[in-house]
PDB file of C-alpha atoms in Angstrom:
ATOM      1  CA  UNK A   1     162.463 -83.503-161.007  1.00 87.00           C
ATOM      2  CA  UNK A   2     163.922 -86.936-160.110  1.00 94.00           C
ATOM      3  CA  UNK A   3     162.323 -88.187-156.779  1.00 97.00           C
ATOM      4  CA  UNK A   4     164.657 -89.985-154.193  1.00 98.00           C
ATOM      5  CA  UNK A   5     163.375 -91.656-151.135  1.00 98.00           C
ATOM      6  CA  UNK A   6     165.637 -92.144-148.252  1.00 98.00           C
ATOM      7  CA  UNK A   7     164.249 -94.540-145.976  1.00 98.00           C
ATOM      8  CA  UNK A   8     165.965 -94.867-142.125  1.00 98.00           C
ATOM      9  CA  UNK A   9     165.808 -97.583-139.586  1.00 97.00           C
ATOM     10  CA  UNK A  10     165.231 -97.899-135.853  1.00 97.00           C
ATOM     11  CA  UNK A  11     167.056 -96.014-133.604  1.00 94.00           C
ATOM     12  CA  UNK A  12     168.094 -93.492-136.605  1.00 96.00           C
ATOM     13  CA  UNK A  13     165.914 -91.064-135.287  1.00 95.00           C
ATOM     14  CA  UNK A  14     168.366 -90.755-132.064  1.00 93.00           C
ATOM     15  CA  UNK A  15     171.143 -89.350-134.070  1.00 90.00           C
ATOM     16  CA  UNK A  16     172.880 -86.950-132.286  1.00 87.00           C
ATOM     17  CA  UNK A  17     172.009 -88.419-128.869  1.00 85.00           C
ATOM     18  CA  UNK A  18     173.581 -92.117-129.735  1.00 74.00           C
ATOM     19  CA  UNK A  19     177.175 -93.391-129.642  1.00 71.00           C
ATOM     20  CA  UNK A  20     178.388 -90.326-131.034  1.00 71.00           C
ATOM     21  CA  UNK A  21     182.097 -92.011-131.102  1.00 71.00           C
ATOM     22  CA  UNK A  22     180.092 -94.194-133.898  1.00 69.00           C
ATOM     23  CA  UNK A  23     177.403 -91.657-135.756  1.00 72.00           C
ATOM     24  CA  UNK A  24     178.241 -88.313-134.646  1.00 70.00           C
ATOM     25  CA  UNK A  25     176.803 -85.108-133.118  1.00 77.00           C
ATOM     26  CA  UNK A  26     174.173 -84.187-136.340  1.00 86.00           C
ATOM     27  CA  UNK A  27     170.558 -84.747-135.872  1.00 93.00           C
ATOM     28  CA  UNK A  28     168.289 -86.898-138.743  1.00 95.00           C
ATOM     29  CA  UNK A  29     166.576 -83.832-139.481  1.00 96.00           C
ATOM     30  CA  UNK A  30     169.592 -82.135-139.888  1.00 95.00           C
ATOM     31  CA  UNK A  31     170.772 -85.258-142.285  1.00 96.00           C
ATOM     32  CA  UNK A  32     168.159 -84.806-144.193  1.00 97.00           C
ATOM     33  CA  UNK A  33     168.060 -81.042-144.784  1.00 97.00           C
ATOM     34  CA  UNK A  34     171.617 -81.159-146.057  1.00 96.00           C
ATOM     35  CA  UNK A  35     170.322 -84.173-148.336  1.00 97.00           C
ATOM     36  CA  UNK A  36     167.195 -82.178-149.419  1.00 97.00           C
ATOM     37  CA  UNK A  37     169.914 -78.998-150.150  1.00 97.00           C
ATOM     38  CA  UNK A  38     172.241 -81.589-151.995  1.00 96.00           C
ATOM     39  CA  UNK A  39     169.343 -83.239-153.879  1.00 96.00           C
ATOM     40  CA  UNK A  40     168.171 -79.828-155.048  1.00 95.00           C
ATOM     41  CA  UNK A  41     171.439 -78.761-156.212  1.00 94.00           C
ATOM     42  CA  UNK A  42     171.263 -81.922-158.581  1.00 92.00           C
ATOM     43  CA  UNK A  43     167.977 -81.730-159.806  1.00 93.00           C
ATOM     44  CA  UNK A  44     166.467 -84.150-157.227  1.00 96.00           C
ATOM     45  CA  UNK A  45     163.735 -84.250-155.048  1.00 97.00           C
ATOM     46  CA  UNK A  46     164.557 -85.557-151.267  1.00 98.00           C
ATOM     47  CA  UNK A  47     162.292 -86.897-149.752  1.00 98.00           C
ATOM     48  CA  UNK A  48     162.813 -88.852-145.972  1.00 98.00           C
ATOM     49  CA  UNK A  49     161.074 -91.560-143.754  1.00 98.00           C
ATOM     50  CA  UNK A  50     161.999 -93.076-140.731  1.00 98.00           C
ATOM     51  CA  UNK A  51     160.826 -95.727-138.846  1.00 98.00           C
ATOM     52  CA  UNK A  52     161.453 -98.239-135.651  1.00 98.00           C
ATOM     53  CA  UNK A  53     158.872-100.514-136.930  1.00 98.00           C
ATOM     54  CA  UNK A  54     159.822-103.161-140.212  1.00 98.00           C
ATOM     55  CA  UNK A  55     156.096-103.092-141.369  1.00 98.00           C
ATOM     56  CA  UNK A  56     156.290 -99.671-141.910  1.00 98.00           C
ATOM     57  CA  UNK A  57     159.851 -99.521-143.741  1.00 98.00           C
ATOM     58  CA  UNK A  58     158.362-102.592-146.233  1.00 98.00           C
ATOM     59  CA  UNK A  59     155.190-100.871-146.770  1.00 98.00           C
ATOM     60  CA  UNK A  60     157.265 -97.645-147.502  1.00 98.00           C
ATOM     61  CA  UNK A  61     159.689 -98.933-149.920  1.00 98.00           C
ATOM     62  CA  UNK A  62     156.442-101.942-151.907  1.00 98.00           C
ATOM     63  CA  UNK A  63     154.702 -97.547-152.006  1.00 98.00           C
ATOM     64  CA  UNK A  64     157.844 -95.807-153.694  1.00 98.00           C
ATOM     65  CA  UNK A  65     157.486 -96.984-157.336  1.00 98.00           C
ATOM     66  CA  UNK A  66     154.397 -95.854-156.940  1.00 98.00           C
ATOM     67  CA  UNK A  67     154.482 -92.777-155.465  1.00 98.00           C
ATOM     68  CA  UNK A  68     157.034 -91.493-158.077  1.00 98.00           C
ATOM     69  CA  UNK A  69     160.249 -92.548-156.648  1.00 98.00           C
ATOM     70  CA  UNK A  70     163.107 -93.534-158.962  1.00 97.00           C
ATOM     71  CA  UNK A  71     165.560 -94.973-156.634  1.00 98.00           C
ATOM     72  CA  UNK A  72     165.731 -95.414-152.510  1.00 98.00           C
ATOM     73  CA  UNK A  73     168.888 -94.549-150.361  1.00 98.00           C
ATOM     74  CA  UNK A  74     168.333 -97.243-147.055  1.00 98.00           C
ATOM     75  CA  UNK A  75     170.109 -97.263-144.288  1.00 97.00           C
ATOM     76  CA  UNK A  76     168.458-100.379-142.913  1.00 97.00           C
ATOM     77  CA  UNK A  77     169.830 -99.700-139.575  1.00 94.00           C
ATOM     78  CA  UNK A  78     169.597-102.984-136.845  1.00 92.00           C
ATOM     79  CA  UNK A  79     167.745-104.581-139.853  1.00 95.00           C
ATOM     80  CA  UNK A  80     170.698-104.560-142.168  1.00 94.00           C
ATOM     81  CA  UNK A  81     171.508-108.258-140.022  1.00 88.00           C
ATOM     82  CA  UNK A  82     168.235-109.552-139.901  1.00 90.00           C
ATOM     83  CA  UNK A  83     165.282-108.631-142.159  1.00 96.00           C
ATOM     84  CA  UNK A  84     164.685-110.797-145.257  1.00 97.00           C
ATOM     85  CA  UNK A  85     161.848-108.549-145.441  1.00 98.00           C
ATOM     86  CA  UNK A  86     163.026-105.414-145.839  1.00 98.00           C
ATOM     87  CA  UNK A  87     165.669-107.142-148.398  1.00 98.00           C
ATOM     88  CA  UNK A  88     163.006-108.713-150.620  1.00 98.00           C
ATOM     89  CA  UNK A  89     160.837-105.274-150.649  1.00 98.00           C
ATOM     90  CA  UNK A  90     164.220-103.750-152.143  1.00 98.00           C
ATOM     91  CA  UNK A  91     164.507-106.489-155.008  1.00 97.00           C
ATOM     92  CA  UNK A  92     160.876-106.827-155.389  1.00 98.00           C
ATOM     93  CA  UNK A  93     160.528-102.822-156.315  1.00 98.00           C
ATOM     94  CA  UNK A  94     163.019-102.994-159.522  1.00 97.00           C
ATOM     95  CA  UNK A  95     164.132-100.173-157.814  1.00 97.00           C
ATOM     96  CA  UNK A  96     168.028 -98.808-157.694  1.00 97.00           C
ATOM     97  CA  UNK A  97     168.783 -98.755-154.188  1.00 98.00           C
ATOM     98  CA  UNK A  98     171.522 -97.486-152.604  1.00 98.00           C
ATOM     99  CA  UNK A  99     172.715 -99.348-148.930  1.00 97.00           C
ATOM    100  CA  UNK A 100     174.438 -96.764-145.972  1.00 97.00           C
ATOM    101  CA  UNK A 101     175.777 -96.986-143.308  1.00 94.00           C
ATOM    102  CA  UNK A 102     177.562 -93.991-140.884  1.00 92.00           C
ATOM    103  CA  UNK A 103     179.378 -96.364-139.214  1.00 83.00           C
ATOM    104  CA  UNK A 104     181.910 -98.658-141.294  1.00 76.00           C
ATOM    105  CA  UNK A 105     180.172-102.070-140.065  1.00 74.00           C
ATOM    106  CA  UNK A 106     183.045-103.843-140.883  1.00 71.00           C
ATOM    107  CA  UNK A 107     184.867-102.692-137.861  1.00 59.00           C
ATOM    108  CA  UNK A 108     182.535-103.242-135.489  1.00 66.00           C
ATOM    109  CA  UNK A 109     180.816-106.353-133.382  1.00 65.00           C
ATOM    110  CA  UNK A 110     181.274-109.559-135.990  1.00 74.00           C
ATOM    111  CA  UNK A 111     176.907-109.623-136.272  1.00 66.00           C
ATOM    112  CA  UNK A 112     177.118-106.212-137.761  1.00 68.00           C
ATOM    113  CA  UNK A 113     179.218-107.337-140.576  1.00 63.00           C
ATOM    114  CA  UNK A 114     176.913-109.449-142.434  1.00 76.00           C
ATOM    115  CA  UNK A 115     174.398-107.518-144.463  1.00 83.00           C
ATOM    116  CA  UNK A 116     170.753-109.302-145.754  1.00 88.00           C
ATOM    117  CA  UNK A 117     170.646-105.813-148.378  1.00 93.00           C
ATOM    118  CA  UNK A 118     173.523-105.493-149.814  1.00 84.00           C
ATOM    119  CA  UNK A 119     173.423-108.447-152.346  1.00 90.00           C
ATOM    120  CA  UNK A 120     170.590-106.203-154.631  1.00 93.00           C
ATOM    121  CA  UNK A 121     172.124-102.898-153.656  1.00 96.00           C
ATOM    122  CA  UNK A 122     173.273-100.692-156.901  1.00 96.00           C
ATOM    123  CA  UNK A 123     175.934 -99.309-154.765  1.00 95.00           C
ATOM    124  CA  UNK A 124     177.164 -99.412-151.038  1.00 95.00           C
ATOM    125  CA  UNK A 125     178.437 -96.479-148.272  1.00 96.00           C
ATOM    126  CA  UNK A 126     180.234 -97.476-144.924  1.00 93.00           C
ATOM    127  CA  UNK A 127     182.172 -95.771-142.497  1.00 91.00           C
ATOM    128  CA  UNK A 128     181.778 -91.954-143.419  1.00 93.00           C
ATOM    129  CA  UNK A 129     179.836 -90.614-140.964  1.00 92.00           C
ATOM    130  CA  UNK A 130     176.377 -88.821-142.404  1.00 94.00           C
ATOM    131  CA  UNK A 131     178.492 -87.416-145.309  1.00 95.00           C
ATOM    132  CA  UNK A 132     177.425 -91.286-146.867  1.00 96.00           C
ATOM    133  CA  UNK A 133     174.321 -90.422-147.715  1.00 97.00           C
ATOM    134  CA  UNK A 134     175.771 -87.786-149.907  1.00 97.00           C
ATOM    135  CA  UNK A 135     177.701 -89.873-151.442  1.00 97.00           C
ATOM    136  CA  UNK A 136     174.974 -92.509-151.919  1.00 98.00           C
ATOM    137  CA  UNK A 137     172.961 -89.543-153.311  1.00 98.00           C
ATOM    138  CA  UNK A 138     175.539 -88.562-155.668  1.00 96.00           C
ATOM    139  CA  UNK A 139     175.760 -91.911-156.543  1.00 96.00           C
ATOM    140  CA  UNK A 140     172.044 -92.195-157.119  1.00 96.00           C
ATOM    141  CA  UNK A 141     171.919 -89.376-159.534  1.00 95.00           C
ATOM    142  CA  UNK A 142     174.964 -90.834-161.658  1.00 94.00           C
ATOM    143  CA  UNK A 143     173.336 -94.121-162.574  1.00 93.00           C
ATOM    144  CA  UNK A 144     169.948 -92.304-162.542  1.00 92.00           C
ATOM    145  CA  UNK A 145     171.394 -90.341-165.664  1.00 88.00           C
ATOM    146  CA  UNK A 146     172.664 -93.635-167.260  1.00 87.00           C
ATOM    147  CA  UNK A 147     169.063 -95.251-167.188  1.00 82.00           C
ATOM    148  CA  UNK A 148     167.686 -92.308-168.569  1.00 75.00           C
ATOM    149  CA  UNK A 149     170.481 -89.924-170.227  1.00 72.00           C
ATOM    150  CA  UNK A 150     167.503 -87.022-171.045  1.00 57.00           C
ATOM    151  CA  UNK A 151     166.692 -86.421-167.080  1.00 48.00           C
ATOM    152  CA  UNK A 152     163.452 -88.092-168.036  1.00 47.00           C
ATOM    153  CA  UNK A 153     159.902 -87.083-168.773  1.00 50.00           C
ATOM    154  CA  UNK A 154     159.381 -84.750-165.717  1.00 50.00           C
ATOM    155  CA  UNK A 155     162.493 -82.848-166.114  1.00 46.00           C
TER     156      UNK A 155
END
């Protein structure tokens, strides 16, 4: 089974509680048991982090090749605008990554519409509430299948 890391940034893990006019009422854990459902469905493994704290999202995403991961879904968060770190960990990887957003950033405040991530990113989801991630996840799969047509080894 194909192993997919989703990796969230600050404040994610107030979903539900913040701005709902801009994220909605569902939870992160709820997010991520509909993306662990989804992933199963297509023959992926889902498997979530979140964290407020940069050093922990670059050490997370430098540990996915790794730790068996074939491609990361990020939703940088607050660090989409400002962390070259977090943007060279993607590149540095060789990693498809995927770049999300629940909000569509492009509407909003003129800092959030600049994006250090998505020059690398494989593909890009703004503006569809949580259903992006399913999207990116769908995505994920689709060009997974195009590196390796056969599933690969472990399938």
């Amino acid at each position: 089974m194909r192993k997919i890391l989703i990796v969230q940034g600050p404040n994610l893990n107030l979903l539900g509680n913040r701005e709902r006019q801009y994220y909605g009422s569902a939870s992160l854990d709820e997010v991520h048991a509909e993306l662990r459902e989804r992933g199963g469905q297509e023959g992926l493994e889902v498997v979530a982090f979140q964290s407020n704290h940069e050093g922990d999202i670059v050490d997370t995403i430098q540990g996915a090749p790794g730790n068996g991961f074939e491609a990361i879904i990020i939703n940088p968060a607050a660090y989409t605008h400002t962390s070259v770190a977090i943007r060279d960990a993607l590149t540095a990887v060789g990693l498809p990554y995927f770049e999300v957003h629940i909000s569509n950033i492009q509407s909003r405040e003129d800092f959030r519409r600049r994006s250090l991530v998505s020059e690398g990113a494989s593909g890009i989801v703004s503006g569809f509430g949580p259903f992006g991630y399913t999207l990116a996840l769908l995505g994920a799969a689709q060009i997974l299948d195009k590196i390796h047509p056969t599933g690969g080894e472990d399938c």
